[in-house]
Coordinates of C-alpha atoms in Angstrom, one line a residue:
X22 CA -54.0 28.3 2.3
X23 CA -51.9 29.8 -0.9
X24 CA -48.4 28.2 0.6
X25 CA -50.0 24.6 1.2
X26 CA -51.8 24.7 -2.3
X27 CA -48.7 25.1 -4.1
X28 CA -46.8 22.4 -2.2
X29 CA -49.6 20.9 -2.8
X30 CA -48.8 20.5 -6.5
X31 CA -44.8 20.1 -6.2
X32 CA -45.4 17.5 -5.0
X33 CA -47.7 15.5 -7.3
X34 CA -45.1 17.1 -9.7
X35 CA -42.3 15.2 -8.5
X36 CA -44.2 12.6 -7.7
X37 CA -45.5 11.9 -11.4
X38 CA -41.4 12.3 -11.9
X39 CA -39.9 9.4 -14.5
X40 CA -37.2 7.3 -12.4
X41 CA -35.0 7.7 -15.6
X42 CA -32.5 5.0 -13.5
X43 CA -35.1 2.7 -12.4
X44 CA -35.7 1.8 -16.6
X45 CA -32.4 0.6 -17.3
X46 CA -32.0 -2.3 -18.4
X47 CA -31.0 -4.7 -15.1
X48 CA -27.5 -5.9 -16.3
X49 CA -26.6 -1.9 -16.3
X50 CA -27.9 -1.0 -12.8
X51 CA -25.7 -3.7 -11.0
X52 CA -22.8 -2.5 -13.0
X53 CA -23.7 1.1 -11.4
X54 CA -24.1 -0.9 -7.5
X55 CA -20.6 -2.6 -8.2
X56 CA -19.0 1.2 -8.2
X57 CA -20.4 1.7 -4.6
X58 CA -20.1 -0.2 -0.6
X59 CA -21.7 -3.1 -0.5
X60 CA -23.5 -0.9 2.8
X61 CA -25.6 1.7 -0.2
X62 CA -26.0 -0.9 -2.5
X63 CA -28.0 -2.5 -0.4
X64 CA -29.8 1.3 1.3
X65 CA -30.9 0.5 -2.6
X66 CA -33.7 -1.7 -1.3
X67 CA -35.3 1.1 0.3
X68 CA -36.4 2.7 -2.7
X69 CA -39.3 0.7 -4.4
X70 CA -40.5 -3.3 -5.3
X71 CA -37.5 -3.3 -8.2
X72 CA -34.9 -2.1 -6.7
X73 CA -35.8 -4.6 -2.7
X74 CA -33.3 -7.4 -4.6
X75 CA -31.5 -5.9 -7.0
X76 CA -28.0 -5.4 -5.3
X77 CA -27.7 -9.2 -4.0
X78 CA -26.9 -9.7 -7.9
X79 CA -24.2 -7.4 -7.9
X80 CA -21.2 -9.7 -8.2
X81 CA -18.7 -7.9 -5.6
X82 CA -18.5 -7.4 -2.0
X83 CA -17.3 -4.4 0.0
X84 CA -17.3 -4.4 3.0
X85 CA -15.7 -2.6 6.2
X86 CA -16.3 -5.0 9.3
X87 CA -13.9 -2.9 10.7
X88 CA -16.3 0.3 11.8
X89 CA -18.6 -2.6 12.6
X90 CA -20.1 -3.9 16.4
X91 CA -22.0 -6.9 15.1
X92 CA -19.7 -9.6 13.9
X93 CA -22.2 -12.5 14.1
X94 CA -24.1 -10.0 11.0
X95 CA -21.3 -9.4 9.8
X96 CA -20.7 -13.3 9.2
X97 CA -23.5 -14.0 8.8
X98 CA -24.2 -11.5 5.7
X99 CA -20.5 -12.8 4.2
X100 CA -21.2 -16.9 4.3
X101 CA -24.8 -15.8 3.0
X102 CA -23.9 -13.8 0.0
X103 CA -21.0 -16.6 -1.2
X104 CA -23.4 -19.3 -0.8
X105 CA -25.7 -17.2 -3.3
X106 CA -22.9 -17.0 -5.5
X107 CA -21.4 -20.8 -5.3
X108 CA -21.9 -21.2 -9.1
X109 CA -21.3 -17.3 -10.7
X110 CA -18.3 -14.8 -10.5
X111 CA -17.2 -13.0 -8.4
X112 CA -15.4 -9.2 -9.3
X113 CA -14.4 -7.8 -6.2
X114 CA -13.8 -8.7 -2.5
X115 CA -12.5 -5.8 -0.2
X116 CA -12.5 -6.4 3.6
X117 CA -11.1 -3.6 6.2
X118 CA -11.2 -5.8 9.3
X119 CA -8.6 -4.2 11.2
X120 CA -8.6 -5.1 14.5
X121 CA -11.2 -7.3 14.7
X122 CA -8.8 -10.0 12.9
X123 CA -9.5 -12.8 14.6
X124 CA -13.1 -12.4 14.2
X125 CA -13.6 -14.2 10.9
X126 CA -12.4 -16.5 8.8
X127 CA -10.7 -14.2 6.2
X128 CA -8.4 -18.0 4.8
X129 CA -11.1 -19.5 3.7
X130 CA -13.0 -16.2 3.0
X131 CA -10.2 -15.6 0.1
X132 CA -10.8 -19.5 -0.8
X133 CA -14.0 -19.1 -1.4
X134 CA -14.0 -15.6 -3.6
X135 CA -10.1 -17.2 -5.8
X136 CA -12.6 -20.2 -6.9
X137 CA -15.2 -17.5 -8.5
X138 CA -13.4 -16.0 -10.5
X139 CA -12.3 -12.8 -8.4
X140 CA -10.2 -10.6 -10.1
X141 CA -10.6 -7.7 -7.4
X142 CA -9.0 -8.7 -4.1
X143 CA -8.1 -6.0 -1.2
X144 CA -8.1 -6.7 2.8
X145 CA -6.7 -5.1 5.7
X146 CA -5.9 -6.6 8.0
X147 CA -4.0 -7.0 11.1
X148 CA -0.1 -8.6 11.6
X149 CA -1.5 -12.3 12.4
X150 CA -4.0 -12.1 9.6
X151 CA -1.7 -15.0 6.7
X152 CA -3.0 -15.4 3.1
X153 CA -3.6 -18.3 2.2
X154 CA -2.1 -20.5 -0.4
X155 CA -5.1 -20.8 -2.6
X156 CA -4.1 -16.8 -4.0
X157 CA -0.8 -18.0 -6.2
X158 CA -2.6 -19.7 -8.4
X159 CA -5.7 -17.7 -9.2
X160 CA -6.6 -17.5 -12.4
X161 CA -8.4 -14.8 -13.3
X162 CA -7.0 -12.6 -10.4
X163 CA -6.3 -8.6 -12.3
X164 CA -6.0 -6.9 -8.7
X165 CA -4.6 -7.4 -5.8
X166 CA -4.1 -5.4 -2.1
X167 CA -2.7 -6.2 0.8
X168 CA -2.3 -4.7 3.5
X169 CA -0.5 -5.3 7.0
X170 CA -1.1 -9.7 6.1
X171 CA 1.7 -12.1 6.7
X172 CA 2.3 -13.7 2.6
X173 CA 3.0 -17.7 3.1
X174 CA 6.1 -19.7 1.4
X175 CA 4.7 -21.2 -2.2
X176 CA 5.8 -23.8 -4.2
X177 CA 4.7 -22.6 -6.7
X178 CA 2.9 -18.6 -8.0
X179 CA 1.2 -18.9 -11.8
X180 CA -0.9 -15.8 -11.8
X181 CA -1.4 -14.6 -15.1
X182 CA -4.0 -11.8 -15.4
X183 CA -2.5 -10.2 -12.7
X184 CA -1.6 -6.8 -13.5
X185 CA -1.4 -4.8 -10.8
X186 CA 0.2 -5.3 -7.3
X187 CA 0.0 -3.4 -4.3
X188 CA 1.0 -5.0 -0.9
X189 CA 1.2 -2.0 2.3
X190 CA 3.3 -3.5 5.3
X191 CA 2.7 -6.9 4.0
X192 CA 5.4 -10.0 5.8
X193 CA 6.9 -12.9 4.0
X194 CA 8.9 -15.6 5.0
X195 CA 12.2 -15.0 3.1
X196 CA 13.6 -13.8 0.8
X197 CA 12.4 -15.5 -2.5
X198 CA 8.4 -15.0 -1.6
X199 CA 8.1 -11.6 -3.3
X200 CA 9.9 -13.2 -6.4
X201 CA 8.0 -16.3 -6.9
X202 CA 5.1 -13.6 -7.3
X203 CA 7.2 -11.4 -9.6
X204 CA 8.1 -13.5 -11.3
X205 CA 4.7 -15.9 -11.7
X206 CA 3.4 -12.3 -13.0
X207 CA 3.5 -12.6 -16.8
X208 CA 1.3 -9.5 -17.4
X209 CA 2.2 -7.8 -14.2
X210 CA 1.7 -4.1 -15.2
X211 CA 1.7 -1.4 -12.3
X212 CA 4.1 -2.7 -8.3
X213 CA 4.3 -0.9 -4.9
X214 CA 5.4 -1.4 -2.0
X215 CA 5.3 0.4 0.1
X216 CA 6.6 -0.3 4.4
X217 CA 6.7 -3.7 3.2
X218 CA 8.5 -5.7 5.7
X219 CA 10.8 -7.5 3.2
X220 CA 13.9 -9.5 5.3
X221 CA 16.5 -6.8 6.5
X222 CA 19.6 -7.5 4.7
X223 CA 18.2 -8.4 1.8
X224 CA 18.0 -7.0 -2.2
X225 CA 15.0 -7.6 -3.8
X226 CA 15.3 -8.7 -7.5
X227 CA 13.0 -7.0 -9.0
X228 CA 13.3 -9.0 -12.4
X229 CA 10.2 -8.5 -15.3
X230 CA 9.1 -7.6 -18.5
X231 CA 6.5 -6.5 -19.0
X232 CA 6.8 -4.0 -15.3
X233 CA 5.2 0.1 -17.1
X234 CA 5.3 1.4 -12.9
X235 CA 6.6 1.0 -10.1
X236 CA 6.8 2.3 -5.9
X237 CA 8.9 1.9 -3.5
X238 CA 9.1 3.9 -0.6
X239 CA 12.9 3.5 2.3
X240 CA 12.5 0.6 3.7
X241 CA 13.2 -2.0 0.7
X242 CA 15.9 -1.8 -1.6
X243 CA 15.5 -3.2 -5.4
X244 CA 17.7 -3.2 -8.2
X245 CA 15.5 -3.6 -11.2
X246 CA 15.3 -5.2 -14.4
X247 CA 12.2 -4.0 -15.7
X248 CA 13.0 -3.2 -20.2
X249 CA 9.2 -1.4 -20.2
X250 CA 9.3 0.6 -17.3
X251 CA 7.8 3.8 -17.6
X252 CA 7.5 4.9 -14.3
X253 CA 9.6 4.9 -10.7
X254 CA 8.4 7.1 -7.7
X255 CA 10.8 7.1 -4.8
X256 CA 11.2 7.5 -1.5
X257 CA 14.2 7.3 0.4
X258 CA 16.6 8.5 3.5
X259 CA 20.3 9.0 3.3
X260 CA 20.9 5.9 0.6
X261 CA 19.6 5.3 -2.2
X262 CA 17.4 2.1 -2.3
X263 CA 17.2 1.5 -6.6
X264 CA 20.2 1.0 -8.8
X265 CA 17.8 0.0 -12.3
X266 CA 20.1 -2.0 -14.7
X267 CA 17.7 -2.7 -17.6
X268 CA 19.0 -1.2 -20.8
X269 CA 16.0 1.4 -20.7
X270 CA 15.5 4.0 -18.2
X271 CA 11.7 5.4 -17.0
X272 CA 10.0 8.2 -18.6
X273 CA 9.0 9.2 -15.2
X274 CA 10.9 9.4 -11.9
X275 CA 9.5 11.1 -9.1
X276 CA 11.9 11.8 -6.3
X277 CA 11.5 12.1 -2.2
X278 CA 15.1 13.3 -1.0
X279 CA 15.9 13.4 2.8
X280 CA 19.6 13.0 4.2
X281 CA 19.7 12.1 7.8
X282 CA 23.3 10.5 6.5
X283 CA 27.2 12.0 6.8
X284 CA 28.2 14.6 4.4
X285 CA 30.5 12.1 2.3
X286 CA 27.8 9.7 1.9
X287 CA 25.2 13.1 1.0
X288 CA 27.6 14.0 -1.6
X289 CA 27.6 10.4 -2.9
X290 CA 23.6 10.2 -3.3
X291 CA 23.1 13.4 -5.0
X292 CA 25.3 12.7 -7.8
X293 CA 23.6 9.4 -8.2
X294 CA 20.2 10.3 -8.3
X295 CA 21.1 13.6 -10.3
X296 CA 22.7 11.1 -13.2
X297 CA 19.4 9.6 -13.4
X298 CA 17.6 12.1 -13.6
X299 CA 19.1 14.0 -16.0
X300 CA 17.9 11.1 -18.1
X301 CA 13.9 11.4 -17.7
X302 CA 11.7 13.5 -19.3
X303 CA 9.5 14.0 -16.8
X304 CA 10.3 15.1 -13.5
X305 CA 8.5 15.1 -10.5
X306 CA 10.7 16.6 -7.3
X307 CA 9.5 17.9 -4.4
X308 CA 11.3 21.1 -2.6
X309 CA 13.5 19.3 0.9
X310 CA 14.9 16.9 -2.9
X311 CA 15.8 20.1 -4.7
X312 CA 16.4 22.7 -1.4
X313 CA 19.5 19.4 -1.3
X314 CA 19.9 19.5 -5.1
X315 CA 21.0 23.6 -4.9
X316 CA 22.7 23.1 -1.3
X317 CA 24.6 20.1 -3.5
X318 CA 25.3 22.8 -6.7
X319 CA 26.0 26.7 -5.5
X320 CA 29.6 26.3 -6.1
X321 CA 29.3 23.7 -8.8
X322 CA 28.4 24.7 -12.5
X323 CA 24.7 25.2 -13.1
X324 CA 23.0 21.6 -13.4
X325 CA 21.4 21.0 -16.9
X326 CA 18.3 18.7 -17.6
X327 CA 18.4 19.0 -21.1
X328 CA 14.9 15.9 -21.7
X329 CA 13.0 17.0 -19.4
X330 CA 10.1 18.6 -20.8
X331 CA 7.7 18.4 -18.4
X332 CA 8.3 19.7 -14.6
X333 CA 5.9 19.5 -10.9
X334 CA 7.8 20.3 -8.4
X335 CA 6.3 21.3 -4.4
X336 CA 8.3 24.3 -3.1
X337 CA 7.8 25.8 0.2
X338 CA 7.1 29.0 -0.5
X339 CA 10.4 30.2 1.5
X340 CA 12.4 28.3 -1.1
X341 CA 10.4 30.1 -3.9
X342 CA 15.0 32.0 -4.5
X343 CA 15.7 28.5 -6.0
X344 CA 13.3 28.4 -8.7
X345 CA 15.3 30.5 -10.9
X346 CA 18.0 27.9 -10.6
X347 CA 15.9 25.0 -11.2
X348 CA 14.5 26.7 -14.2
X349 CA 17.4 27.6 -16.5
X350 CA 18.4 24.0 -15.7
X351 CA 15.4 22.3 -18.0
X352 CA 16.1 24.6 -21.2
X353 CA 13.7 22.1 -23.3
X354 CA 10.6 22.8 -20.7
X355 CA 7.1 22.4 -21.8
X356 CA 4.8 22.1 -20.0
X357 CA 5.1 23.6 -15.2
X358 CA 3.3 22.2 -12.5
X359 CA 4.9 24.5 -9.3
X360 CA 3.3 23.5 -6.3
X361 CA 3.3 26.3 -3.7
X362 CA 2.7 25.4 0.5
X363 CA 3.6 27.3 3.2
X364 CA 6.3 25.3 5.9
X365 CA 5.6 24.2 9.0
X366 CA 8.3 23.8 10.6
X367 CA 8.6 27.5 10.2
X368 CA 4.9 28.9 11.1
X369 CA 5.5 27.0 14.5
X370 CA 8.7 28.5 15.1
X371 CA 6.8 31.9 14.1
X372 CA 9.3 33.1 10.8
X373 CA 7.9 35.0 8.3
X374 CA 10.1 35.7 5.5
X375 CA 9.6 36.1 2.5
X376 CA 11.3 35.4 0.0
X377 CA 13.9 36.8 -1.8
X378 CA 13.2 36.0 -6.0
X379 CA 15.4 37.6 -8.3
X380 CA 16.6 37.0 -11.9
X381 CA 19.4 38.8 -13.8
X382 CA 18.6 36.9 -16.6
X383 CA 15.4 35.3 -17.6
X384 CA 15.8 31.5 -18.4
X385 CA 15.7 30.2 -21.4
X386 CA 12.7 28.5 -20.9
X387 CA 10.4 30.8 -20.3
X388 CA 10.6 32.4 -23.9
X389 CA 11.6 29.2 -26.0
X390 CA 9.7 26.0 -24.6
X391 CA 6.9 27.0 -22.1
X392 CA 3.8 25.9 -23.0
X393 CA 1.8 25.1 -19.9
X394 CA 1.7 26.7 -16.9
X395 CA -0.6 25.7 -13.7
X396 CA -0.2 27.2 -9.9
X397 CA -1.6 25.6 -7.1
X398 CA -1.7 27.6 -3.8
X399 CA -4.0 27.2 -1.3
X400 CA -4.8 31.7 0.1
X401 CA -7.4 30.9 3.5
X402 CA -7.5 34.1 3.5
X403 CA -9.0 35.2 0.2
X404 CA -11.8 32.6 1.7
X405 CA -12.4 33.8 5.0
X406 CA -11.3 37.7 5.2
X407 CA -11.7 39.1 1.8
X408 CA -15.2 40.6 1.1
X409 CA -16.3 40.0 -2.5
X410 CA -16.1 42.7 -3.8
X411 CA -12.1 42.2 -1.9
X412 CA -12.3 38.9 -4.3
X413 CA -13.2 40.2 -7.2
X414 CA -10.4 42.7 -6.7
X415 CA -7.5 40.4 -6.6
X416 CA -8.9 38.4 -9.4
X417 CA -8.7 40.9 -11.8
X418 CA -5.5 42.1 -11.0
X419 CA -3.8 38.2 -11.7
X420 CA -6.1 38.0 -15.0
X421 CA -4.1 41.8 -16.0
X422 CA -1.2 40.7 -15.9
X423 CA 0.9 41.5 -18.9
X424 CA 1.1 38.3 -21.2
X425 CA 3.5 38.0 -23.9
X426 CA 2.2 35.5 -26.0
X427 CA -0.9 36.5 -27.0
X428 CA -2.2 32.8 -27.4
X429 CA -1.7 32.3 -23.4
X430 CA -4.8 32.3 -21.2
X431 CA -5.1 32.6 -17.8
X432 CA -7.4 30.1 -15.6
X433 CA -8.8 31.2 -12.2
X434 CA -9.9 27.5 -10.6

C-alpha cells in the first residue's frame, strides 16, 4: 500500500507539470513539426485537443510511400494535402516512392508543388518516372534532390533561387540537359552528381560563376569553370575525371582514387593529381589513394605539399608506416584528423601484421606548426571484453602520454 500511495503522488505531480511546448505560439509549433516526418507530425495529434489539427498547418510533406502497402490511402492523403494548401505555400516536398512509383501520379504532384512556391523538393522514384517541365521554371525552388528520376529535355530553364542541386542515378535525354540546368541556376552553390547516367562519351562542360562545392564520382567527366569553387570532392577509377580551367583552384580537395588501369596510365593520373594536391590548403584523402602516391614516390624525391594546413586522412592500421612520410610532406600542417580502420581484406585472409612505424627524424610539422590532432579508432574489445577497472587503466595510460607543450590537452570521447 505504501508503494501504491507513492506512485499516486508521482502521477499527480506529472499531471500538473506545465506543458511548456504547448504554450509556444502556434507558428513556432508548426516550425517544429516542419522538421519532423509527416508520419511523426500526424502522431502529435493524439497529445491533446490543441494538437489535434496543428499538423495540418505544417507547410511541408515528408512521406515514405515505399514503406506503405496502402496505396489508396497515400494517394488520398497527398491529394488532400494539396487541396488544403491551394492558396498557401509549400516549403518542402519529400517523397520516397521506390518500386511503387507506377501507383502514384508523380508528375501532377510535382506540378501542384511548383504552383505553391515550393522551396525544397526531394523525390526518390525508380527509372520510368519523368520529371515534369514545370520544375525547370520554378522561381522559388532552393534545394532540388532527385534520385532515379528521368529528366525531360527543356527548351528553357530559369531557376533563380536554386542553391543546391543533388542528382543520384538520374537519366538525361542528351548531354545539354544538365548544362542547361546549371546555366539556368544563377545562384547555384552546391552540385552533387552521383552515379549519374550521363550520355557515354560526353564531357560535361560545367560553367558557374557562383558554384562553391562540387561532388562527382567516377561515372562522369567534367571540365570545370567555377572561379568561386571552394571544395571539390572526386572519386575516380584509373583515369582523372575532372579538369579545372578557371584561374583559381578550390581550397579543399577530397580525393579517392582506385587504380584499375595499366602502369603508364596510373603514373600519368597520379602525377596530375599530385599537381592538384600541391595547390590546396585542405586535403581529405583515403588510405588507398595515399598508398598509390606512397608507392609512386618511393624512388623519387619526397613529395612536398607546402600549402596544406588541414589534413583529414583515413588509414588502414596495417598501412600506418606510411604516416611519417605523409607528415613530412606537409611541413606547414596545423590540423590533423586521422581515422584508423581495419582492412577488411586482410581480416578475411587472417593476416594480423602489426604496422612497423619507424622514423629517423621527427616530421617538421610536429615541432613547428601542428596545433590540433584528432585520432579516430574503434576499439570494440575495449567495450566488450574489458572490465570497468581495465578500461580506467587503459584511459589513464592514454592521458599520461608525455606532451611537449603545457597547453596540449588530451580529450577522450
